[in-house]
Amino acid sequence: MSDYCILEEPFYQPQGREVGLYEAAYAARLPVMVKGPTGCGKSRFVEYMAWKLGKPLITVACNEDMTASDLVGRYLLEANGTRWLDGPLTTAARIGAICYLDEIVEARQDTTVVIHPLTDHRRTLPLDKKGELVQAHPDFQLVISYNPGYQSLMKDLKQSTKQRFTAFDFDYPAPELETTILAKETGLAEGTAAKLVKVGQAGRNLKGHGLDEGISTRLLVYAATLIKRGVDARDACRMALVRPITDDADIRATLDHAIDSTFV
Amino acid sequence: MADVDSDLVAYQHPLMRQYWARLDSRFPQVAEVFEEMMAEALLVIDRPDLDAYLDAAGFLGKLGRGVEPILVFLEEWPSVVAAMGKEGHIVLPRVMDFVKAMQKSPNGKAIAPFLQTLAAVARRLQSAEQLQHYLDIARDLMTRTTGSIHGHHTTFPSPGLPQLFEQAPRLLELLSIGGLKNWVEYGIRNYSHHPERQEEYFGLRLADSRAVLQRERRGTLFADVERQLSLYLRALWRDDDQLVPYSTAFDELRKPVPYYDRLGLRVPDVFEDSGAIAGIDRYRAVLAHMVGHRRWSTPQIADNWSPFQRMAVEFFEDCRVETLLIREFPGLRRIFRALHPKPVEDACDPETTSCLRHRLAMFSRACLDPDHGYRDADLNEFVRRFHALLADGPASTAEIAGLALAYVARTRRQSDQLPKVRFEDTVIDYRDDNRHLWTFIEDSDDEDFFDDPNKQLAKESEIVGLPPRHYHEWDYATQTFRPDWASVYEALHPSGNSADIDKLLLKHAALAKQLKRLLDLLKPQDKVRIRYQEEGSELDLDVALRALIDFKGGATPDPRINMSHRTDGRDIAVLLLVDLSESLKQKLGAGEAAQTILELSQEAVSLLAWAIDRLGDPLAIAGFHSNTRHEVRYQHIKGFSERWDDTVKARVAAMEAGWSTRMGAALRHAGHYLGARKADKRILLLLTDGEPADIDVTDPQHLRADTKKAVEELDAQGIATFCLSLDPGADEYVREIFGNRFRVLDRIERLPEQLPMLYLSLTK
Ligand SMILES: Nc1ncnc2c1ncn2[C@@H]1O[C@H](COP(=O)(O)OP(=O)(O)O)[C@@H](O)[C@H]1O
Ligand SMILES: [Mg+2]
């Protein structure tokens, strides 16, 4: 169980009152949904809260191929018979961990429904194949993250799933705050961090006009890390902020120009 | 006459027979294809222009140059008209004039090559004005290179002319029309006396001609960087206005200057590199400067100041906005400084010349360039004061005007009044003409344009139909619903002529082809295989073998060795709700080529309906507009179960714009229909050109908040709403209402292509 504990305090810069509100939700063991674009600090927030509450954290990165068994558990074939292996969700429910299903919409909808019984007052998890009904540990809590920015209407949470969660709306932090985050996370000077944020803003302005998502805080952290290691700021920006997000020549040229106009 | 001809041309249709008669041609090759070509021509050429078209073709058949000119003309002309939009009929007489001139000269052989590439040329030039320039250039080449060889009389045709025609499409890919003119000029001047060389020059086979081409294309063409510039505006400045090019090549006297007005930001059609600054960066400098004015300048009353004072205010204000721009993006300083002239301190003689412009340009240079090196004490003092004024904030146009007036007063000289003005090094060509900076108290043109917009629809509103349905409306001020607030009347949309829609669709034939390919990819392939299933309908042999090997080898096998099939899950119902408010009458583009947003919407709706019909998703279409909360009109254009057929097309053809946009009520009513559908995905697609508004509501927030509420209500019903907005200013409110589910179309002209594409990408 200590495998899942977070020993060192993760750096987390609150954007508002989310820390206190999360504590309240946890105290009532309410399921939590953290909404927001990729790389805006959702996972970091959950990690930080697990540390602050002193609870183990089990994270599952969801994907399209995932089935209910991948969450719940399955029988394994072995040379001398079969053996049941708990999935991460079951483990979390047993040991009283916070179970974090990252990017839940990536999973198919028939997969996501297995979490429903854990989210209402019963707090149970039926293991149909094993014939067991797991009663969740009192410390157990379910957290999901969800990026509502997907433009595909095909990938969305069912209303019946959404209705089971309390939610936090995250977004990329305001410029001053994001500057602080970059500086504290990487040790980069505030002035340079502010310039990175400026470039990030330019990218975000193109969201919906050729870019599906803007430039994330995560990518800004990458750029800051590179600069901190002595890479030229313009190279770092091109490499961490522009090349990863687009192959569109016009957008590249525009963002490259924004970089050259910002770092002189 | 009843010989071979009538056999060949036994056209069924009386009209076709009539056209053939008008053409008056005997070529069997023409007869063979005539009907086909006419069908194409009828799509783009307006009826009244048909006779002129047929006469022109007939004329070309009688030049004594064989079948080629008439055939090429019949083949190419419809495309020329399509490229010219509604200016097609202006162009025809001009083209025929030129043809006659060629025929009269020894250059008749060049007629067919001329016609052959005319459509490609027209597509690149886009306007009758530009095409006229092309004709002038060709005519100039013709007159100056015909027959003058070795002093002979006009018996030799121009060797370069047919070559020019052949190369023209390629040349215009690379050159602006101004560049083409220079390139031709060079060829005439250097090779008018060497027929072989001239032919090679115009055929681009001479090193020289390629070098000149290269030189002429040093410029950056607007057409090539338009998208990059829009992205630049948006990414760096959050501005999304239209960009409109103006031609620079033919206004020798007064070079046009950038400016902006209601229709957008006006920029030159080409920019050459200037020293180290590339053309694209010159464009960026122009745009940044105008953005600066849009952000920070406020109009001043011009009447109180002399022209000199106004000039000074403009210079100072330009410097102020540029200083602020550089604060945002420091890299701009390098570009501005490189493009800004550097007036020499003592270059202007105040004894003989008016030096005010010169002084102001020096001041401007000094504001941008800390290393200006000017010694003049007044100038240095004012530069200091300028920076002090801007030290802790943007200051204002009025404050900077005060400083400008003080500077004029301090440095005034008698000679400022002299008629001889020093212009050298005072023109800063990336700056706009500052027309936005002035208002005049005199001749206010604030006419009251109000003529009752309700009048024309008054008749329609008397339609008797179903009793209204009432919907609540959200009042954000009190955070309550006003019950039964909006009355929605529904009716079947009136019908027009379905053939009009077929005509529109034909116009987009190429796009349709492209869509068809995409649709085939999306079309439900009845069975879809789902792999990696623990339980499934059959064994997935590949995976099972792998698992067995793992197992035998002592590793843990993957138990997901089955696969199953599912009939494709594409179970989508979609309702397209179209804003039919007054503002759709707005015209886009200029002159006769202009199209209204309504027309574009009709094209887009037709293409979308066509595409979805092929795909098989049930689609309903409705239009709406409102005249206060007492009268929201909701018109059925297509029902879910109707096919995309002539009945439906006829309704689309009759779409009309009027009144206002009470969006919330219309959305709720659409939700009422969509909610009744049983589909996995229910999508409400809203096409609008503006924000919710109605004449009985003054607070713009009210209907926005109500629409937002309506979207939330739909979401709770499991209906996803997506808004496609044509309002360039939509960024201000659209996210607030629709969350992430919106797109703002930057170029409305592309709506017909974008709407179906959007749908496909949303449901991929
Ligand atoms: N509020 C924040 N405090 C500290 N670091 C942050 C914050 N927001 C973003 N970050 C940085 O951004 C990176 C990406 O955030 P993450 O939580 O992984 O994003 P996601 O929203 O995709 O889960 C983190 O690794 C961290 O460096
Ligand atoms: Mg200006």
mmCIF file of C-alpha atoms in Angstrom, chain B residues 301-569:
data_model
loop_
_atom_site.group_PDB
_atom_site.id
_atom_site.type_symbol
_atom_site.label_atom_id
_atom_site.label_comp_id
_atom_site.label_asym_id
_atom_site.label_seq_id
_atom_site.Cartn_x
_atom_site.Cartn_y
_atom_site.Cartn_z
ATOM 1 C CA ILE B 301 -12.062 66.659 -33.610
ATOM 2 C CA ALA B 302 -10.222 67.962 -36.622
ATOM 3 C CA ASP B 303 -11.945 71.300 -37.052
ATOM 4 C CA ASN B 304 -10.011 73.072 -34.315
ATOM 5 C CA TRP B 305 -6.565 72.444 -35.706
ATOM 6 C CA SER B 306 -4.588 73.606 -38.710
ATOM 7 C CA PRO B 307 -3.344 71.068 -41.240
ATOM 8 C CA PHE B 308 0.168 71.427 -39.793
ATOM 9 C CA GLN B 309 -1.026 70.724 -36.341
ATOM 10 C CA ARG B 310 -2.924 67.702 -37.542
ATOM 11 C CA MET B 311 0.118 66.379 -39.304
ATOM 12 C CA ALA B 312 2.112 66.702 -36.091
ATOM 13 C CA VAL B 313 -0.587 64.974 -34.072
ATOM 14 C CA GLU B 314 -0.535 62.108 -36.546
ATOM 15 C CA PHE B 315 3.222 61.696 -36.334
ATOM 16 C CA PHE B 316 3.175 61.788 -32.546
ATOM 17 C CA GLU B 317 0.251 59.417 -32.283
ATOM 18 C CA ASP B 318 1.908 56.977 -34.694
ATOM 19 C CA CYS B 319 4.974 57.007 -32.457
ATOM 20 C CA ARG B 320 2.870 56.464 -29.369
ATOM 21 C CA VAL B 321 1.095 53.396 -30.681
ATOM 22 C CA GLU B 322 4.337 51.944 -31.972
ATOM 23 C CA THR B 323 5.988 52.417 -28.597
ATOM 24 C CA LEU B 324 3.120 50.546 -27.007
ATOM 25 C CA LEU B 325 3.286 47.810 -29.641
ATOM 26 C CA ILE B 326 6.973 47.325 -28.968
ATOM 27 C CA ARG B 327 6.188 46.922 -25.314
ATOM 28 C CA GLU B 328 3.994 43.980 -26.227
ATOM 29 C CA PHE B 329 6.437 42.422 -28.652
ATOM 30 C CA PRO B 330 9.924 43.870 -28.389
ATOM 31 C CA GLY B 331 11.001 42.221 -31.639
ATOM 32 C CA LEU B 332 8.899 44.743 -33.541
ATOM 33 C CA ARG B 333 11.448 47.462 -32.843
ATOM 34 C CA ARG B 334 13.920 45.866 -35.194
ATOM 35 C CA ILE B 335 11.361 45.732 -38.000
ATOM 36 C CA PHE B 336 9.999 49.227 -37.510
ATOM 37 C CA ARG B 337 13.463 50.672 -37.239
ATOM 38 C CA ALA B 338 14.645 48.968 -40.392
ATOM 39 C CA LEU B 339 11.657 50.253 -42.337
ATOM 40 C CA HIS B 340 11.670 53.784 -40.916
ATOM 41 C CA PRO B 341 13.587 56.348 -42.973
ATOM 42 C CA LYS B 342 16.500 58.085 -41.316
ATOM 43 C CA PRO B 343 16.266 61.767 -42.183
ATOM 44 C CA VAL B 344 19.613 63.530 -42.105
ATOM 45 C CA GLU B 345 19.670 66.286 -39.543
ATOM 46 C CA ASP B 346 20.687 69.221 -41.700
ATOM 47 C CA ALA B 347 19.315 67.978 -44.989
ATOM 48 C CA CYS B 348 16.466 70.460 -45.107
ATOM 49 C CA ASP B 349 17.251 74.098 -45.750
ATOM 50 C CA PRO B 350 14.773 76.222 -43.796
ATOM 51 C CA GLU B 351 15.596 79.282 -45.892
ATOM 52 C CA THR B 352 14.058 77.829 -49.006
ATOM 53 C CA THR B 353 11.974 74.878 -47.920
ATOM 54 C CA SER B 354 9.201 73.972 -45.535
ATOM 55 C CA CYS B 355 10.885 71.644 -43.055
ATOM 56 C CA LEU B 356 8.062 70.682 -40.724
ATOM 57 C CA ARG B 357 7.630 67.226 -42.231
ATOM 58 C CA HIS B 358 11.341 66.723 -42.032
ATOM 59 C CA ARG B 359 11.422 67.732 -38.352
ATOM 60 C CA LEU B 360 8.532 65.437 -37.537
ATOM 61 C CA ALA B 361 10.081 62.499 -39.337
ATOM 62 C CA MET B 362 13.284 63.073 -37.351
ATOM 63 C CA PHE B 363 11.286 63.147 -34.179
ATOM 64 C CA SER B 364 9.590 59.926 -35.174
ATOM 65 C CA ARG B 365 12.895 58.276 -35.944
ATOM 66 C CA ALA B 366 14.270 59.409 -32.604
ATOM 67 C CA CYS B 367 11.348 57.894 -30.698
ATOM 68 C CA LEU B 368 12.032 54.514 -32.247
ATOM 69 C CA ASP B 369 15.768 54.582 -32.281
ATOM 70 C CA PRO B 370 17.652 55.513 -29.109
ATOM 71 C CA ASP B 371 20.836 55.804 -31.179
ATOM 72 C CA HIS B 372 19.424 58.473 -33.463
ATOM 73 C CA GLY B 373 22.326 60.822 -32.826
ATOM 74 C CA TYR B 374 20.343 64.026 -33.537
ATOM 75 C CA ARG B 375 21.734 67.054 -31.743
ATOM 76 C CA ASP B 376 18.820 69.448 -31.919
ATOM 77 C CA ALA B 377 18.003 70.478 -28.344
ATOM 78 C CA ASP B 378 14.262 70.893 -28.844
ATOM 79 C CA LEU B 379 13.980 67.536 -30.493
ATOM 80 C CA ASN B 380 15.839 65.830 -27.694
ATOM 81 C CA GLU B 381 13.753 67.575 -25.077
ATOM 82 C CA PHE B 382 10.519 66.472 -26.734
ATOM 83 C CA VAL B 383 11.692 62.914 -27.158
ATOM 84 C CA ARG B 384 12.368 62.881 -23.412
ATOM 85 C CA ARG B 385 8.945 64.316 -22.706
ATOM 86 C CA PHE B 386 7.405 61.767 -25.051
ATOM 87 C CA HIS B 387 8.930 58.861 -23.150
ATOM 88 C CA ALA B 388 8.057 60.427 -19.809
ATOM 89 C CA LEU B 389 4.437 60.726 -20.847
ATOM 90 C CA LEU B 390 4.367 57.044 -21.720
ATOM 91 C CA ALA B 391 6.477 55.938 -18.780
ATOM 92 C CA ASP B 392 3.745 54.523 -16.648
ATOM 93 C CA GLY B 393 0.907 53.738 -18.964
ATOM 94 C CA PRO B 394 -0.350 54.102 -22.490
ATOM 95 C CA ALA B 395 -1.343 57.798 -22.044
ATOM 96 C CA SER B 396 -3.989 58.866 -24.565
ATOM 97 C CA THR B 397 -4.412 60.354 -28.000
ATOM 98 C CA ALA B 398 -5.488 63.647 -26.420
ATOM 99 C CA GLU B 399 -2.410 63.838 -24.203
ATOM 100 C CA ILE B 400 -0.058 63.051 -27.058
ATOM 101 C CA ALA B 401 -1.840 65.621 -29.207
ATOM 102 C CA GLY B 402 -1.058 68.195 -26.529
ATOM 103 C CA LEU B 403 2.607 67.343 -26.758
ATOM 104 C CA ALA B 404 2.516 67.466 -30.552
ATOM 105 C CA LEU B 405 0.978 70.938 -30.552
ATOM 106 C CA ALA B 406 3.598 72.148 -28.088
ATOM 107 C CA TYR B 407 6.318 70.820 -30.368
ATOM 108 C CA VAL B 408 4.909 72.577 -33.415
ATOM 109 C CA ALA B 409 4.661 75.813 -31.443
ATOM 110 C CA ARG B 410 8.175 75.545 -30.100
ATOM 111 C CA THR B 411 9.836 74.779 -33.432
ATOM 112 C CA ARG B 412 7.677 76.936 -35.692
ATOM 113 C CA ARG B 413 9.385 78.750 -38.538
ATOM 114 C CA GLN B 414 8.133 81.236 -41.033
ATOM 115 C CA SER B 415 9.293 78.944 -43.792
ATOM 116 C CA ASP B 416 6.944 76.167 -42.740
ATOM 117 C CA GLN B 417 4.413 77.984 -44.907
ATOM 118 C CA LEU B 418 6.546 77.711 -48.047
ATOM 119 C CA PRO B 419 5.064 75.756 -50.914
ATOM 120 C CA LYS B 420 8.216 73.732 -51.388
ATOM 121 C CA VAL B 421 8.103 70.876 -48.914
ATOM 122 C CA ARG B 422 10.875 68.439 -48.208
ATOM 123 C CA PHE B 423 9.401 64.976 -48.611
ATOM 124 C CA GLU B 424 12.565 62.976 -48.877
ATOM 125 C CA ASP B 425 12.944 60.482 -46.055
ATOM 126 C CA THR B 426 9.675 61.486 -44.472
ATOM 127 C CA VAL B 427 7.361 58.817 -45.838
ATOM 128 C CA ILE B 428 6.951 55.913 -43.457
ATOM 129 C CA ASP B 429 5.340 53.367 -45.671
ATOM 130 C CA TYR B 430 4.168 50.823 -43.136
ATOM 131 C CA ARG B 431 1.930 53.403 -41.491
ATOM 132 C CA ASP B 432 -1.705 53.826 -42.426
ATOM 133 C CA ASP B 433 -3.296 57.059 -43.584
ATOM 134 C CA ASN B 434 -4.811 57.791 -40.157
ATOM 135 C CA ARG B 435 -8.270 58.503 -41.518
ATOM 136 C CA HIS B 436 -9.646 56.949 -38.357
ATOM 137 C CA LEU B 437 -8.008 59.631 -36.237
ATOM 138 C CA TRP B 438 -10.303 62.462 -37.208
ATOM 139 C CA THR B 439 -13.914 63.381 -36.907
ATOM 140 C CA PHE B 440 -15.346 66.479 -38.461
ATOM 141 C CA ILE B 441 -18.082 68.438 -36.830
ATOM 142 C CA GLU B 442 -19.110 69.794 -40.184
ATOM 143 C CA ASP B 443 -21.013 67.653 -42.643
ATOM 144 C CA SER B 444 -21.929 64.940 -40.228
ATOM 145 C CA ASP B 445 -23.217 62.072 -42.293
ATOM 146 C CA ASP B 446 -25.154 60.522 -39.484
ATOM 147 C CA GLU B 447 -28.171 60.065 -41.660
ATOM 148 C CA ASP B 448 -31.035 58.267 -40.150
ATOM 149 C CA PHE B 449 -31.229 55.192 -42.290
ATOM 150 C CA PHE B 450 -34.085 53.783 -40.398
ATOM 151 C CA ASP B 451 -36.692 52.430 -42.658
ATOM 152 C CA ASP B 452 -38.960 49.967 -41.137
ATOM 153 C CA PRO B 453 -37.401 46.524 -41.545
ATOM 154 C CA ASN B 454 -40.623 44.885 -40.517
ATOM 155 C CA LYS B 455 -42.601 46.227 -43.387
ATOM 156 C CA GLN B 456 -41.635 43.752 -46.017
ATOM 157 C CA LEU B 457 -42.267 40.780 -43.794
ATOM 158 C CA ALA B 458 -45.555 42.122 -42.551
ATOM 159 C CA LYS B 459 -47.443 40.173 -45.135
ATOM 160 C CA GLU B 460 -45.848 36.918 -44.246
ATOM 161 C CA SER B 461 -46.468 37.386 -40.594
ATOM 162 C CA GLU B 462 -50.134 37.186 -41.282
ATOM 163 C CA ILE B 463 -49.769 33.570 -42.252
ATOM 164 C CA VAL B 464 -52.217 31.599 -40.279
ATOM 165 C CA GLY B 465 -50.715 28.447 -38.917
ATOM 166 C CA LEU B 466 -50.488 26.338 -35.860
ATOM 167 C CA PRO B 467 -51.105 28.002 -32.534
ATOM 168 C CA PRO B 468 -47.871 29.194 -30.951
ATOM 169 C CA ARG B 469 -45.857 27.231 -28.454
ATOM 170 C CA HIS B 470 -44.656 29.156 -25.469
ATOM 171 C CA TYR B 471 -41.229 28.863 -23.990
ATOM 172 C CA HIS B 472 -39.732 30.262 -20.870
ATOM 173 C CA GLU B 473 -36.852 32.716 -21.023
ATOM 174 C CA TRP B 474 -33.993 33.083 -18.550
ATOM 175 C CA ASP B 475 -33.666 36.411 -16.802
ATOM 176 C CA TYR B 476 -30.110 36.599 -15.587
ATOM 177 C CA ALA B 477 -30.751 39.771 -13.605
ATOM 178 C CA THR B 478 -33.137 38.014 -11.259
ATOM 179 C CA GLN B 479 -31.775 34.524 -11.910
ATOM 180 C CA THR B 480 -35.254 33.237 -12.639
ATOM 181 C CA PHE B 481 -37.189 32.027 -15.629
ATOM 182 C CA ARG B 482 -39.884 34.204 -17.074
ATOM 183 C CA PRO B 483 -42.560 31.607 -17.715
ATOM 184 C CA ASP B 484 -44.230 31.308 -21.123
ATOM 185 C CA TRP B 485 -42.331 34.307 -22.309
ATOM 186 C CA ALA B 486 -41.552 33.679 -25.963
ATOM 187 C CA SER B 487 -44.179 32.600 -28.499
ATOM 188 C CA VAL B 488 -42.886 30.378 -31.248
ATOM 189 C CA TYR B 489 -44.948 30.030 -34.396
ATOM 190 C CA GLU B 490 -43.998 27.229 -36.670
ATOM 191 C CA ALA B 491 -44.786 26.801 -40.310
ATOM 192 C CA LEU B 492 -43.650 24.976 -43.358
ATOM 193 C CA HIS B 493 -41.155 27.093 -45.235
ATOM 194 C CA PRO B 494 -42.506 28.475 -48.521
ATOM 195 C CA SER B 495 -41.139 26.953 -51.705
ATOM 196 C CA GLY B 496 -39.212 28.414 -54.587
ATOM 197 C CA ASN B 497 -37.527 26.907 -57.589
ATOM 198 C CA SER B 498 -35.533 23.774 -56.831
ATOM 199 C CA ALA B 499 -33.500 24.192 -60.009
ATOM 200 C CA ASP B 500 -31.798 27.192 -58.453
ATOM 201 C CA ILE B 501 -30.322 24.886 -55.849
ATOM 202 C CA ASP B 502 -29.143 22.376 -58.426
ATOM 203 C CA LYS B 503 -27.377 25.208 -60.110
ATOM 204 C CA LEU B 504 -25.650 26.140 -56.873
ATOM 205 C CA LEU B 505 -24.590 22.569 -56.317
ATOM 206 C CA LEU B 506 -23.139 22.310 -59.784
ATOM 207 C CA LYS B 507 -21.066 25.346 -59.054
ATOM 208 C CA HIS B 508 -19.451 23.358 -56.272
ATOM 209 C CA ALA B 509 -18.930 20.216 -58.299
ATOM 210 C CA ALA B 510 -15.257 19.978 -57.447
ATOM 211 C CA LEU B 511 -15.931 20.336 -53.772
ATOM 212 C CA ALA B 512 -18.656 17.745 -53.972
ATOM 213 C CA LYS B 513 -16.217 15.328 -55.486
ATOM 214 C CA GLN B 514 -13.825 15.887 -52.627
ATOM 215 C CA LEU B 515 -16.596 15.471 -50.086
ATOM 216 C CA LYS B 516 -17.714 12.296 -51.733
ATOM 217 C CA ARG B 517 -14.356 10.747 -51.031
ATOM 218 C CA LEU B 518 -14.553 11.716 -47.367
ATOM 219 C CA LEU B 519 -18.096 10.480 -47.103
ATOM 220 C CA ASP B 520 -17.166 7.090 -48.409
ATOM 221 C CA LEU B 521 -14.666 6.777 -45.606
ATOM 222 C CA LEU B 522 -17.264 7.679 -43.031
ATOM 223 C CA LYS B 523 -20.106 5.651 -44.411
ATOM 224 C CA PRO B 524 -21.144 2.920 -42.084
ATOM 225 C CA GLN B 525 -19.385 -0.227 -43.141
ATOM 226 C CA ASP B 526 -21.971 -2.528 -41.898
ATOM 227 C CA LYS B 527 -19.781 -4.548 -39.616
ATOM 228 C CA VAL B 528 -16.997 -3.257 -37.503
ATOM 229 C CA ARG B 529 -14.549 -5.570 -35.870
ATOM 230 C CA ILE B 530 -13.729 -5.031 -32.223
ATOM 231 C CA ARG B 531 -10.545 -6.758 -31.215
ATOM 232 C CA TYR B 532 -9.044 -7.564 -27.827
ATOM 233 C CA GLN B 533 -12.223 -8.809 -26.224
ATOM 234 C CA GLU B 534 -12.231 -11.238 -23.366
ATOM 235 C CA GLU B 535 -15.584 -12.440 -24.488
ATOM 236 C CA GLY B 536 -16.520 -12.188 -28.099
ATOM 237 C CA SER B 537 -18.215 -13.871 -30.969
ATOM 238 C CA GLU B 538 -15.140 -15.476 -32.465
ATOM 239 C CA LEU B 539 -11.538 -16.221 -31.805
ATOM 240 C CA ASP B 540 -9.031 -13.659 -32.988
ATOM 241 C CA LEU B 541 -6.457 -16.043 -34.328
ATOM 242 C CA ASP B 542 -3.452 -13.743 -34.340
ATOM 243 C CA VAL B 543 -3.943 -12.697 -30.773
ATOM 244 C CA ALA B 544 -4.810 -16.187 -29.586
ATOM 245 C CA LEU B 545 -1.602 -17.597 -31.060
ATOM 246 C CA ARG B 546 0.423 -14.912 -29.413
ATOM 247 C CA ALA B 547 -1.259 -15.673 -26.095
ATOM 248 C CA LEU B 548 -0.626 -19.373 -26.500
ATOM 249 C CA ILE B 549 3.055 -18.770 -27.153
ATOM 250 C CA ASP B 550 3.250 -16.571 -24.087
ATOM 251 C CA PHE B 551 1.530 -19.225 -22.057
ATOM 252 C CA LYS B 552 3.746 -22.038 -23.266
ATOM 253 C CA GLY B 553 6.767 -19.919 -22.595
ATOM 254 C CA GLY B 554 5.700 -19.461 -19.010
ATOM 255 C CA ALA B 555 4.660 -15.834 -19.391
ATOM 256 C CA THR B 556 1.240 -14.565 -18.496
ATOM 257 C CA PRO B 557 -0.940 -14.703 -21.614
ATOM 258 C CA ASP B 558 -3.257 -11.914 -22.622
ATOM 259 C CA PRO B 559 -6.759 -13.275 -22.069
ATOM 260 C CA ARG B 560 -8.317 -10.875 -24.560
ATOM 261 C CA ILE B 561 -8.171 -13.299 -27.444
ATOM 262 C CA ASN B 562 -11.627 -12.870 -28.879
ATOM 263 C CA MET B 563 -13.135 -10.402 -31.201
ATOM 264 C CA SER B 564 -16.669 -9.414 -31.818
ATOM 265 C CA HIS B 565 -18.596 -7.568 -34.475
ATOM 266 C CA ARG B 566 -20.888 -4.756 -34.080
ATOM 267 C CA THR B 567 -23.021 -3.178 -36.720
ATOM 268 C CA ASP B 568 -21.628 0.225 -37.094
ATOM 269 C CA GLY B 569 -22.485 2.587 -34.308
#
